[in-house]
PDB file of C-alpha atoms in Angstrom:
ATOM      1  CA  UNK A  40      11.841  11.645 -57.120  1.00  0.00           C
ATOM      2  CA  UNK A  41      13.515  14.941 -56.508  1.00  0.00           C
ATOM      3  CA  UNK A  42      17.551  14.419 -57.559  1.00  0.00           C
ATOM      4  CA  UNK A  43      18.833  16.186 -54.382  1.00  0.00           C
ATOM      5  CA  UNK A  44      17.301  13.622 -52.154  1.00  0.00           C
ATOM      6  CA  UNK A  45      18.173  10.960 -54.145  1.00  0.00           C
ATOM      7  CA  UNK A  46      22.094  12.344 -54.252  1.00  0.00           C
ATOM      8  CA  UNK A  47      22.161  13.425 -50.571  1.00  0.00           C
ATOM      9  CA  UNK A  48      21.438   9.696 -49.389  1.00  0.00           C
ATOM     10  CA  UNK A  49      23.511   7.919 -51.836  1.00  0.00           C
ATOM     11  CA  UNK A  50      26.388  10.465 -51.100  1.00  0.00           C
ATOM     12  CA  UNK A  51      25.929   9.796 -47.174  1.00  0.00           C
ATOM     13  CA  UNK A  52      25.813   6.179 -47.230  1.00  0.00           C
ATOM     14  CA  UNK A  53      29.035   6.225 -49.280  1.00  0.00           C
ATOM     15  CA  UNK A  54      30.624   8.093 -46.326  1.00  0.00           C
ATOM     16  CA  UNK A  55      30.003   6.059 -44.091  1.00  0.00           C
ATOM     17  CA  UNK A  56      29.689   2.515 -45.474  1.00  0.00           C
ATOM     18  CA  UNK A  57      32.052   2.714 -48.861  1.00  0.00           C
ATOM     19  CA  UNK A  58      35.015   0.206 -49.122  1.00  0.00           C
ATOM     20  CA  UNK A  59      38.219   0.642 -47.799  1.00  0.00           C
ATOM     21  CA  UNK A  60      40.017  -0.094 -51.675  1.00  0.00           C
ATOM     22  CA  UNK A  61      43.760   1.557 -51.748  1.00  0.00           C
ATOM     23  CA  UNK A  62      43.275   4.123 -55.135  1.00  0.00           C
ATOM     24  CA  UNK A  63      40.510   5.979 -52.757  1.00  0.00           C
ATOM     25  CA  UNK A  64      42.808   6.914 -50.445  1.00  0.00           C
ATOM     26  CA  UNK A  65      43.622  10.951 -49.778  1.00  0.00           C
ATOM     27  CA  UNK A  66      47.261  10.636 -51.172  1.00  0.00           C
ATOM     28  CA  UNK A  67      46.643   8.468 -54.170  1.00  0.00           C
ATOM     29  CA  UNK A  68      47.901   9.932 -57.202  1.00  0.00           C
ATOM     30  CA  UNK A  69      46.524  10.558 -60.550  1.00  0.00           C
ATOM     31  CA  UNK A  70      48.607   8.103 -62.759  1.00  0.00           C
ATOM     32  CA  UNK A  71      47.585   5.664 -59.424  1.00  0.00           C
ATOM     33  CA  UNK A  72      44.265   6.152 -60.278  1.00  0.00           C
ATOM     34  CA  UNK A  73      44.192   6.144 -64.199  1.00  0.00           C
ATOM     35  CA  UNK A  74      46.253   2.620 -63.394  1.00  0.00           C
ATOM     36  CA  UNK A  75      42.782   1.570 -61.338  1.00  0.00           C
ATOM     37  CA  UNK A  76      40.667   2.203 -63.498  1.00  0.00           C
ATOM     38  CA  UNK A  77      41.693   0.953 -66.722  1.00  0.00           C
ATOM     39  CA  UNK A  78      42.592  -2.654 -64.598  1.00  0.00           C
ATOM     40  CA  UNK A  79      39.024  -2.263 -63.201  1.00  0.00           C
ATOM     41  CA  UNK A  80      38.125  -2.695 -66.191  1.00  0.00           C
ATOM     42  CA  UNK A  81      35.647  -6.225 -66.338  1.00  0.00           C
ATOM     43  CA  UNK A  82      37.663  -7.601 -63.337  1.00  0.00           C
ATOM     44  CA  UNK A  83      36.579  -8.376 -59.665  1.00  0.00           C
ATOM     45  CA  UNK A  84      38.440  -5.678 -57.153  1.00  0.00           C
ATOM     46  CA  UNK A  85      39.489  -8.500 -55.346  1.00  0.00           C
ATOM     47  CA  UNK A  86      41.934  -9.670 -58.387  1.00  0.00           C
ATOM     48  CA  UNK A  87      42.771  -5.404 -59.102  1.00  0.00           C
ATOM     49  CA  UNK A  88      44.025  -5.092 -55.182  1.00  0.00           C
ATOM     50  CA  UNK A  89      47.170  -7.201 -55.618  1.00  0.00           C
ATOM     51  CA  UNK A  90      48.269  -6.468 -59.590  1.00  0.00           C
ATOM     52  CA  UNK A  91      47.450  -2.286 -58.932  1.00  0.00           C
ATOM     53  CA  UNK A  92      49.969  -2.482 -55.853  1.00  0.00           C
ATOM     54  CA  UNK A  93      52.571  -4.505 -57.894  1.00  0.00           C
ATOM     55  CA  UNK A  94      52.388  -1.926 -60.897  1.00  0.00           C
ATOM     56  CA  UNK A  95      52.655   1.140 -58.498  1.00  0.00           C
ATOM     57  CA  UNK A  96      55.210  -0.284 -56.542  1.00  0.00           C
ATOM     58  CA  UNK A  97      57.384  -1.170 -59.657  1.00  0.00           C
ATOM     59  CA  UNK A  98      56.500   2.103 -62.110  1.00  0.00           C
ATOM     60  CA  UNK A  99      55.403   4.614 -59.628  1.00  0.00           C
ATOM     61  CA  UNK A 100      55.136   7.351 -62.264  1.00  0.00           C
ATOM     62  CA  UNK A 101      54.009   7.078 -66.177  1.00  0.00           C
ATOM     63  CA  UNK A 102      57.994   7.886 -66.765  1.00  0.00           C
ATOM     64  CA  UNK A 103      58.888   4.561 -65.176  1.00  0.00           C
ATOM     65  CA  UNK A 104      56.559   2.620 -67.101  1.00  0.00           C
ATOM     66  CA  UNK A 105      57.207   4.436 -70.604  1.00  0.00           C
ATOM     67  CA  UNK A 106      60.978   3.643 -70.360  1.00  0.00           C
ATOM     68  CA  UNK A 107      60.004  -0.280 -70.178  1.00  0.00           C
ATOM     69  CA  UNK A 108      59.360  -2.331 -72.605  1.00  0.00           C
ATOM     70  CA  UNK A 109      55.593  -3.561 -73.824  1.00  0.00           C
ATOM     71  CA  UNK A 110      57.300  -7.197 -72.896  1.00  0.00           C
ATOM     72  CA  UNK A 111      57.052  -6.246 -69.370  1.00  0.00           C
ATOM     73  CA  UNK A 112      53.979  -4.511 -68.867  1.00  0.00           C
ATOM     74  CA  UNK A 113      52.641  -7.915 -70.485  1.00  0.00           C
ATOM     75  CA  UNK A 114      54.395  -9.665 -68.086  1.00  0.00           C
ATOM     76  CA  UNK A 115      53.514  -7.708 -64.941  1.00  0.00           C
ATOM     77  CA  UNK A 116      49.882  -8.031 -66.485  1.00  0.00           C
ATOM     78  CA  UNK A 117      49.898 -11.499 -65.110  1.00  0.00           C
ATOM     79  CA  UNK A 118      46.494 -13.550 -65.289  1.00  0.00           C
ATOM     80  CA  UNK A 119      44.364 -10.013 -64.772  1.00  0.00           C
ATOM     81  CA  UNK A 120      42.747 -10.842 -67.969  1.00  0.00           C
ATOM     82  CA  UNK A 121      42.292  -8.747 -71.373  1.00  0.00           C
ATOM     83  CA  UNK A 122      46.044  -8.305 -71.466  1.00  0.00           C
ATOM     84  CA  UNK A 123      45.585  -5.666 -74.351  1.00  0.00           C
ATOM     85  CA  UNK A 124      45.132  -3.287 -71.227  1.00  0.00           C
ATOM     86  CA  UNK A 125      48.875  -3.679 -70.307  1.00  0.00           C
ATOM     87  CA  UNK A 126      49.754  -2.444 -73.892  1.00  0.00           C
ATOM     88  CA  UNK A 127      47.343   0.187 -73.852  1.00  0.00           C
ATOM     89  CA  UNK A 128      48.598   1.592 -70.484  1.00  0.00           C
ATOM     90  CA  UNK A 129      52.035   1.632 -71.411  1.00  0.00           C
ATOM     91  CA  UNK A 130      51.470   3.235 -74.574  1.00  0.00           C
ATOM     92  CA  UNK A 131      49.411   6.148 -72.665  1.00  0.00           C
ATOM     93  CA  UNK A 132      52.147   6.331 -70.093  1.00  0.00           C
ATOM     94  CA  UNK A 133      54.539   6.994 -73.196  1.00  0.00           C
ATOM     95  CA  UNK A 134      51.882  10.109 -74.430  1.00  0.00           C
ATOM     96  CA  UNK A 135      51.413  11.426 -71.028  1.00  0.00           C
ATOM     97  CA  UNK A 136      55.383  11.627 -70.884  1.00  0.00           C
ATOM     98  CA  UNK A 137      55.406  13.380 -74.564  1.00  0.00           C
ATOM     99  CA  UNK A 138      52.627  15.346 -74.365  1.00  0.00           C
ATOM    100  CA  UNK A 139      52.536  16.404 -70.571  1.00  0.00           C
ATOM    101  CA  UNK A 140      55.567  15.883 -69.008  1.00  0.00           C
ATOM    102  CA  UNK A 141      55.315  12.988 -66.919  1.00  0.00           C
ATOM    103  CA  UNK A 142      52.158  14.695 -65.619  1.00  0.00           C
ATOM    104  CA  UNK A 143      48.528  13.022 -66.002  1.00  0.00           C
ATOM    105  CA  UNK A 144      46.730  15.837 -67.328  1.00  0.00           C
ATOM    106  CA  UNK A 145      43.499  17.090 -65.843  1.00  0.00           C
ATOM    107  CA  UNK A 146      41.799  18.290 -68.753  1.00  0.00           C
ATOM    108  CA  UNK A 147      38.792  15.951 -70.006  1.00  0.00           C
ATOM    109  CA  UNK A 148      39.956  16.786 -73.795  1.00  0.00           C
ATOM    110  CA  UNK A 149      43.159  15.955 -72.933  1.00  0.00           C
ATOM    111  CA  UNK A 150      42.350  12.809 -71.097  1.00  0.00           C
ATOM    112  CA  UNK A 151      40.368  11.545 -73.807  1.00  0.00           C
ATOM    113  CA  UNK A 152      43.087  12.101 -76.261  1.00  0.00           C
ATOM    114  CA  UNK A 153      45.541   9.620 -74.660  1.00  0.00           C
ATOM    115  CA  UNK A 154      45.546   6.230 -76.301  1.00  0.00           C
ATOM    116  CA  UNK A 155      43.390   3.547 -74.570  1.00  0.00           C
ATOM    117  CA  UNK A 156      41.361   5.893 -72.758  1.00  0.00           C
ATOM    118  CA  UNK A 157      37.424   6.339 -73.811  1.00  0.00           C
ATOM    119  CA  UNK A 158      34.330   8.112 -72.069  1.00  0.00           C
ATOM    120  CA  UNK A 159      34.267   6.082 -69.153  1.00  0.00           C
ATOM    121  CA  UNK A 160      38.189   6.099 -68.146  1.00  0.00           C
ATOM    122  CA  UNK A 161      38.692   9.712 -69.226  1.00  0.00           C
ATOM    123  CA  UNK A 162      35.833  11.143 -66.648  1.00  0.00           C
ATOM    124  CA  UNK A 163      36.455   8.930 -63.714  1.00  0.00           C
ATOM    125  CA  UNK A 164      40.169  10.464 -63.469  1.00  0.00           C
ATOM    126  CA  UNK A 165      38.789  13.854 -64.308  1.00  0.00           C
ATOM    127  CA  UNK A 166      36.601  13.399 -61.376  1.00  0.00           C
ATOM    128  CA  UNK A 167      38.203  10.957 -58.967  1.00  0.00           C
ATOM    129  CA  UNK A 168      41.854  12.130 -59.143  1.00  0.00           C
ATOM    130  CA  UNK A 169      41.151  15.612 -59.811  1.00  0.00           C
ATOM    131  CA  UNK A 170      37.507  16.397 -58.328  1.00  0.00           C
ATOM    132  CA  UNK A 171      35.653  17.738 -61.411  1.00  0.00           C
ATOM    133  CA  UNK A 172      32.383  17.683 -62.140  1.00  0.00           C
ATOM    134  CA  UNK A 173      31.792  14.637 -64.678  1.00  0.00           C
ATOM    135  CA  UNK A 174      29.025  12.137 -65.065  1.00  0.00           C
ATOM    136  CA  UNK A 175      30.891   8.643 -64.285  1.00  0.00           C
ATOM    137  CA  UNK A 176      28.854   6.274 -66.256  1.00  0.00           C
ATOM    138  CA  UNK A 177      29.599   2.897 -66.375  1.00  0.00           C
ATOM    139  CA  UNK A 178      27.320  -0.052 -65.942  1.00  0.00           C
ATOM    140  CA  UNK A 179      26.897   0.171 -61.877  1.00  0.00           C
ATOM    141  CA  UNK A 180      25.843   3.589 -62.186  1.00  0.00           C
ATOM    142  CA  UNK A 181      23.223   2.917 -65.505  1.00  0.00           C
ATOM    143  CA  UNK A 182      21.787   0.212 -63.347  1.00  0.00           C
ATOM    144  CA  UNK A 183      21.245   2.561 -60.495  1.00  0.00           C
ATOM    145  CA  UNK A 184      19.967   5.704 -62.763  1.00  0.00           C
ATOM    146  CA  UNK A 185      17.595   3.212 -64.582  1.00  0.00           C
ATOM    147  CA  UNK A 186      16.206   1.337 -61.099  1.00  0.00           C
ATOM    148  CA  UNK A 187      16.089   4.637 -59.036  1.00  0.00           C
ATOM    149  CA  UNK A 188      14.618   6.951 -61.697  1.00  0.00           C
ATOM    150  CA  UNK A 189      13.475   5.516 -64.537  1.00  0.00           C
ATOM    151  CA  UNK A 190      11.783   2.876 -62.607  1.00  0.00           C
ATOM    152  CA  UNK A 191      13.361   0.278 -65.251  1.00  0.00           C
ATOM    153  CA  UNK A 192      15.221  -3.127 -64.325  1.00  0.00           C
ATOM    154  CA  UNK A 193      17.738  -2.828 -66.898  1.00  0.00           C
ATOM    155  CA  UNK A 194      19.679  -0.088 -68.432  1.00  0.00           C
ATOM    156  CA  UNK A 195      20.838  -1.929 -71.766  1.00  0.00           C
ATOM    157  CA  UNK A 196      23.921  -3.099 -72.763  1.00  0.00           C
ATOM    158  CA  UNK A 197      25.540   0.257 -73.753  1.00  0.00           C
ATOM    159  CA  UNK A 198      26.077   3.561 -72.281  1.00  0.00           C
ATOM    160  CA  UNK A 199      24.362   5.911 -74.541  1.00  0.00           C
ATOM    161  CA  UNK A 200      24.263   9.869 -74.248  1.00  0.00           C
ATOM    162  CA  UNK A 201      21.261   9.802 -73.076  1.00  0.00           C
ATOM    163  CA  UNK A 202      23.211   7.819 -69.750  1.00  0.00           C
ATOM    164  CA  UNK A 203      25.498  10.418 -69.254  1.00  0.00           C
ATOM    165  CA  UNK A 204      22.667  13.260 -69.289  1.00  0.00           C
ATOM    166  CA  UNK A 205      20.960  11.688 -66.748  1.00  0.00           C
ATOM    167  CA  UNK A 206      23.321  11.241 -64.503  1.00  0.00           C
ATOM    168  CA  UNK A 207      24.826  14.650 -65.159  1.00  0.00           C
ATOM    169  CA  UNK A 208      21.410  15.747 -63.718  1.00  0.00           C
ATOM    170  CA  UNK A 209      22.102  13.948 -60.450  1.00  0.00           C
ATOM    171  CA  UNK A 210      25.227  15.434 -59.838  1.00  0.00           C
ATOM    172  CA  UNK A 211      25.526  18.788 -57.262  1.00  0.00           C
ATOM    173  CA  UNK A 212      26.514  21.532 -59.303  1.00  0.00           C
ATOM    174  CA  UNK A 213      29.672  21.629 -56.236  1.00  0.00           C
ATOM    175  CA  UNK A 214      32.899  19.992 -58.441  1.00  0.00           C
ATOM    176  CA  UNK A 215      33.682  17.924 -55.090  1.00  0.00           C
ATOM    177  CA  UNK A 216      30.551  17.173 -54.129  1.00  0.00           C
ATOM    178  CA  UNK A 217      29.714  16.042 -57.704  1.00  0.00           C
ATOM    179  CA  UNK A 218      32.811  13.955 -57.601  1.00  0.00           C
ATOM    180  CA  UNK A 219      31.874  12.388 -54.390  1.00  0.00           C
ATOM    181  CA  UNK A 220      28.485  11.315 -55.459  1.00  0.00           C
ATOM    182  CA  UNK A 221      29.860   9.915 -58.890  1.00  0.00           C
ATOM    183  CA  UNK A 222      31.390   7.410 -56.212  1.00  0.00           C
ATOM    184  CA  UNK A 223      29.029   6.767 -54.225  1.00  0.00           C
ATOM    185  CA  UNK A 224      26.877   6.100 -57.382  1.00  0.00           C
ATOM    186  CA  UNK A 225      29.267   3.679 -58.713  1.00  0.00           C
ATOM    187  CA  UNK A 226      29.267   2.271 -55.296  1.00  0.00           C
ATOM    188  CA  UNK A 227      25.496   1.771 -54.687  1.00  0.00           C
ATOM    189  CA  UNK A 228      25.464  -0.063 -58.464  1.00  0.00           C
ATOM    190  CA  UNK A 229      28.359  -2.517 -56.662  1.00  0.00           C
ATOM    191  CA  UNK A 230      27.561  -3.327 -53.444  1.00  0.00           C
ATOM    192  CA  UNK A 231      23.743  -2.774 -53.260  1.00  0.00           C
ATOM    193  CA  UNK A 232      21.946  -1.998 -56.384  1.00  0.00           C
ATOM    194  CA  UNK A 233      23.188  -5.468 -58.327  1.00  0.00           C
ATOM    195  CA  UNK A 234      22.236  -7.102 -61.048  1.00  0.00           C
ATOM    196  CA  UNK A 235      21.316  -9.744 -60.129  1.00  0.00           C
ATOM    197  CA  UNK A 236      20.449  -9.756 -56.428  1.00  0.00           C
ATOM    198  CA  UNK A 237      19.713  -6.416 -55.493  1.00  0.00           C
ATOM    199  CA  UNK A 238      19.468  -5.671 -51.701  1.00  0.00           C
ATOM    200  CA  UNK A 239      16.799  -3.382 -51.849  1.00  0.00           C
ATOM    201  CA  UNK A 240      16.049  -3.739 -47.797  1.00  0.00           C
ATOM    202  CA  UNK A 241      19.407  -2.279 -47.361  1.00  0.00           C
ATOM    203  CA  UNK A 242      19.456   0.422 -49.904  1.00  0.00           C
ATOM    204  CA  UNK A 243      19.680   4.211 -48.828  1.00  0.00           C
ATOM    205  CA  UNK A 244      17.210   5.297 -51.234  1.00  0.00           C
ATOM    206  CA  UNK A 245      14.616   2.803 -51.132  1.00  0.00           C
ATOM    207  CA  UNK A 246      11.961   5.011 -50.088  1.00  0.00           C
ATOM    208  CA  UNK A 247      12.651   7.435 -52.902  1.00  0.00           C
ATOM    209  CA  UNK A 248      13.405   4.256 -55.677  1.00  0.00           C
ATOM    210  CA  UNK A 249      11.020   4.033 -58.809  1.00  0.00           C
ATOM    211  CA  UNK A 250      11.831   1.022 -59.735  1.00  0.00           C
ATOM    212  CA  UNK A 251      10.906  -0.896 -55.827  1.00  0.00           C
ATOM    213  CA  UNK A 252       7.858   1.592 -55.951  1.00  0.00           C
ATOM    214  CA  UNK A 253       6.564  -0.010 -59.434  1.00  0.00           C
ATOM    215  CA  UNK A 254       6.789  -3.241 -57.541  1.00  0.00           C
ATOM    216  CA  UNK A 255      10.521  -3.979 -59.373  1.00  0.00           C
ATOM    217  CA  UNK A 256       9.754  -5.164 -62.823  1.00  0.00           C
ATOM    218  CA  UNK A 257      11.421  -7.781 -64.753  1.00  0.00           C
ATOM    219  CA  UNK A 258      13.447  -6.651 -67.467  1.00  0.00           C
ATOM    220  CA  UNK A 259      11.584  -7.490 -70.650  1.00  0.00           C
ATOM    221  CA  UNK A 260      14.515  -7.509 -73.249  1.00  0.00           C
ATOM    222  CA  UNK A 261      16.022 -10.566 -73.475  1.00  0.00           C
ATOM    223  CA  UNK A 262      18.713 -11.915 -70.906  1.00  0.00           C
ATOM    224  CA  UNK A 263      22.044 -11.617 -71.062  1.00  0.00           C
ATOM    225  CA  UNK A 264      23.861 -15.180 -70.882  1.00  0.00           C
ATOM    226  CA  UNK A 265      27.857 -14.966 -69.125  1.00  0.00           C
ATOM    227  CA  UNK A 266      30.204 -15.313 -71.890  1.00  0.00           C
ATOM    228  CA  UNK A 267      31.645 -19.157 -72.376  1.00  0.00           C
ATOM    229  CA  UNK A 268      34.761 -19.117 -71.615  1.00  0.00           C
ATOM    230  CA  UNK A 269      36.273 -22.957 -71.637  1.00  0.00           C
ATOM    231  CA  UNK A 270      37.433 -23.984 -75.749  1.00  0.00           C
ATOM    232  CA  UNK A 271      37.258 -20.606 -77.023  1.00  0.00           C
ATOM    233  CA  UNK A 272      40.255 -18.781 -78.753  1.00  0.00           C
ATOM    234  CA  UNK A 273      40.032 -16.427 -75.818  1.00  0.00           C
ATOM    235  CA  UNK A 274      40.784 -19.505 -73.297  1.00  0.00           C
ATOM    236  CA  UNK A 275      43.647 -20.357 -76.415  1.00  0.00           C
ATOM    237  CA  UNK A 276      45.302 -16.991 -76.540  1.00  0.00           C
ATOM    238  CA  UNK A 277      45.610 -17.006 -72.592  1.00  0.00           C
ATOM    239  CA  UNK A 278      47.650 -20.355 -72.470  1.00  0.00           C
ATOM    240  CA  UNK A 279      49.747 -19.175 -75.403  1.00  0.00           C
ATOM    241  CA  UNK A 280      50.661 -15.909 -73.747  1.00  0.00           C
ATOM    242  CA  UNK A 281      51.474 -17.683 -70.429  1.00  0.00           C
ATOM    243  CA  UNK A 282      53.962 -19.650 -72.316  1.00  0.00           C
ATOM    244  CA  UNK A 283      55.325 -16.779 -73.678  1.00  0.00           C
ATOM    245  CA  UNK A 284      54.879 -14.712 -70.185  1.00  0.00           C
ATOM    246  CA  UNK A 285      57.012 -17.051 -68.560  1.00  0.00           C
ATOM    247  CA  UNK A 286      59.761 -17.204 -70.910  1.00  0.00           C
ATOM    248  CA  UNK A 287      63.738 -15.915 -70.949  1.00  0.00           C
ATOM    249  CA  UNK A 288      63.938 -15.996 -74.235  1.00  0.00           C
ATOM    250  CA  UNK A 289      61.980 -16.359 -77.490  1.00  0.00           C
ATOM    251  CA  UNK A 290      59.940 -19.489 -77.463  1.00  0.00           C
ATOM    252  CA  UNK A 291      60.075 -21.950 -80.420  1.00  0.00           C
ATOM    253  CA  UNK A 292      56.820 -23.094 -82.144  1.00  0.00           C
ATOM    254  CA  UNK A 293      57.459 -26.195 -81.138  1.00  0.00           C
ATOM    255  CA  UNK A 294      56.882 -25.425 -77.858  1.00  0.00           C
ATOM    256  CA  UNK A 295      53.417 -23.507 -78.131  1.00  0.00           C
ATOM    257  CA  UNK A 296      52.448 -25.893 -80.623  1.00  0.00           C
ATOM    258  CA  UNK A 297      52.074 -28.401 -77.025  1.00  0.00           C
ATOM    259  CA  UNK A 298      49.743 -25.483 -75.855  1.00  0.00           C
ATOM    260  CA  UNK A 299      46.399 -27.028 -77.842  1.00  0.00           C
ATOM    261  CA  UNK A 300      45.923 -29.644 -79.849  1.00  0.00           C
ATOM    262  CA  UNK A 301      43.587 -27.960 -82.366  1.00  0.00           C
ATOM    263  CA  UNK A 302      46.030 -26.459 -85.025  1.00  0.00           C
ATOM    264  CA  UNK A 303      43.196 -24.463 -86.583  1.00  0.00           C
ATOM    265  CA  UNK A 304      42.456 -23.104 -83.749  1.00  0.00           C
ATOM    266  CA  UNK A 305      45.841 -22.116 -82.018  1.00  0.00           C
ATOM    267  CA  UNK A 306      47.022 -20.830 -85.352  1.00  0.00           C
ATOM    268  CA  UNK A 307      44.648 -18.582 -85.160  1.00  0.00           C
ATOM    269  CA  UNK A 308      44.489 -17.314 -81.402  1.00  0.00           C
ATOM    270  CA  UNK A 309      48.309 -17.036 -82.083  1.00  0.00           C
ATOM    271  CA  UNK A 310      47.977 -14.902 -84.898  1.00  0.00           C
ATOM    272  CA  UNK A 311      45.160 -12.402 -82.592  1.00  0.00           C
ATOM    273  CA  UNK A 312      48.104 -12.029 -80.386  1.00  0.00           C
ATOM    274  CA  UNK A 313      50.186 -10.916 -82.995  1.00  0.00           C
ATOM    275  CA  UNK A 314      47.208  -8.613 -84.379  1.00  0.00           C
ATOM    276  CA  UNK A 315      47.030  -7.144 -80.842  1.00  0.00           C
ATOM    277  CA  UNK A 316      50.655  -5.947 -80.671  1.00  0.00           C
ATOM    278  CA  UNK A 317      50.936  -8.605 -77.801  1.00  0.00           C
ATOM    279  CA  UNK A 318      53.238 -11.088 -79.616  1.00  0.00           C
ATOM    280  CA  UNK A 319      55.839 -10.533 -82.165  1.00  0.00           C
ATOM    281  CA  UNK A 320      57.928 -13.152 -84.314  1.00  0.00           C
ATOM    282  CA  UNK A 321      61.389 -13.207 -83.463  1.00  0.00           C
ATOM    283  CA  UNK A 322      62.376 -15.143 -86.322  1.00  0.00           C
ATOM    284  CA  UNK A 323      61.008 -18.100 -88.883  1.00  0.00           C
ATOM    285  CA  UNK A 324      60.310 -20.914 -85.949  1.00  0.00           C
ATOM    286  CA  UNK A 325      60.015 -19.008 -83.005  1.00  0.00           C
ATOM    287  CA  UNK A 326      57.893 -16.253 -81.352  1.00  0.00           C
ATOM    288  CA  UNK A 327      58.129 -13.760 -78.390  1.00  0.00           C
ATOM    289  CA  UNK A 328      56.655 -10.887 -75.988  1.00  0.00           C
ATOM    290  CA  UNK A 329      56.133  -7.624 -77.981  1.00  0.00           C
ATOM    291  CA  UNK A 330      59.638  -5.625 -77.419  1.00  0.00           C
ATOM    292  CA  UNK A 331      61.281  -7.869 -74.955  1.00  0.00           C
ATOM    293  CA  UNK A 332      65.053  -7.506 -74.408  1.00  0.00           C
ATOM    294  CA  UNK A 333      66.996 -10.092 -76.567  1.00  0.00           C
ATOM    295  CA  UNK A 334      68.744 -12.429 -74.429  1.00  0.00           C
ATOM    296  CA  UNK A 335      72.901 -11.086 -74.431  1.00  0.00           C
ATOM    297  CA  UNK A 336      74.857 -13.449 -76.858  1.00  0.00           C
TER     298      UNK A 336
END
């Protein structure tokens, strides 16, 4: 398969069929997208929409969300899921206001060296709020690489370095174009190219695919079963932090000891929260939202 074809269709369909999501638009800026990405994070777009317009419209800039508390950005977290996100971002909206003046920086070493932010998070601003030329690797666009390519079903569970070479091949040597086609990559892996129910009929590169020209193989590995989430500590930790989410004030033992019935088990999803910077103790009997504002006596 020659990679100019392949990355001239992918990049044209994505013109003209890609999503109409808010952090793509012209104006969007950097901090908006390094906000998308990290909530995009294992959660549905349809769930990011809503919580990414709340969080712009309340800290606009990294300075607004570095002079609040980690309470709030817990709070404002809502039900998005893997709250430790909300911690992460705030603490990387306190760096970028150390280290960079307020400014998201545009350098990949520099992006990488914020806290929270790994491979994945650091090139997709590089290249999506500053239109460098990064491979954008994340499991949409290993699917696609794999199928189109390699002629493979399955790309594994990890990104290894061999990923990002790959796609670093696909890419035009062009910083916008390659940009644009990191995208449209990501896009194709999304809406198209799926895991489970590709729609190969439909896909731009179809005629140029290994993987529907080997007669799409099974994967051979063994499959990957969706994570159980009803009983677990995860499941535990979520209605303890809603308690606590909800709250004025600290909230008494007591209270989240009505949360689950297994004490075992809640004593221990209780103490993760703590672990996670998530939770702290306010005093002997009673627990609260990491920094929140005491409550004026």
């Amino acid at each position: 398969m020659s990679a100019p074809t392949f990355t001239t269709l992918v990049s044209r369909w994505y013109q003209e069929n890609a999503r109409d999501l808010p952090w793509r638009g012209p104006d969007v800026s950097p901090w908006a997208i390094l906000v998308s990405e990290v909530m995009l994070q294992q959660t549905p777009v349809v769930r990011v929409v809503p919580a990414w317009q709340a969080w712009l419209a309340r800290w606009p800039e990294p300075a607004a969300l570095a002079a609040d508390t980690p309470a709030e950005a817990i709070r404002m977290w809502g039900r998005l899921g893997y709250p430790r996100r909300a911690v992460r971002l705030r603490e990387c909206a306190v760096a970028i206001v150390q280290r960079h003046g307020g400014r998201v920086p545009d350098r990949l070493d520099q992006l990488l060296a914020l806290p929270g932010i790994g491979t994945y998070t650091a090139r997709a601003v590089a290249a999506f709020a500053y239109g460098q030329r990064h491979p954008v690797v994340d499991t949409n666009v290993r699917r696609v690489v794999a199928r189109a390519v390699a002629g493979e079903s399955d790309a594994g569970p990890v990104t290894r370095p061999a990923d990002l070479v790959a796609t670093e091949e696909l890419l035009p040597a062009e910083p916008a174009a390659a940009a644009l086609a990191s995208a449209a990559f990501m896009e194709l892996g999304a809406v198209i190219c799926t895991a489970r129910a590709p729609r190969c009929d439909g896909c731009p590169v179809e005629s140029v695919c290994a993987w529907r020209a080997s007669g799409q193989p099974a994967p051979t590995g063994p499959t990957r079963r969706p994570q159980r989430y009803a009983g677990t500590d995860r499941q535990v930790r979520g209605l303890l932090l809603g308690v606590l989410r909800e709250a004025t004030g600290p909230v008494p033992r007591q209270r989240l000891d009505q949360v689950w019935a297994d004490d075992v088990q809640r004593s221990r999803a209780l103490a993760a929260l703590v672990q996670d910077g998530l939770v702290e103790p306010f005093d002997d009997s009673s627990f609260r939202l990491t920094g929140d504002t005491p409550l004026p006596t």
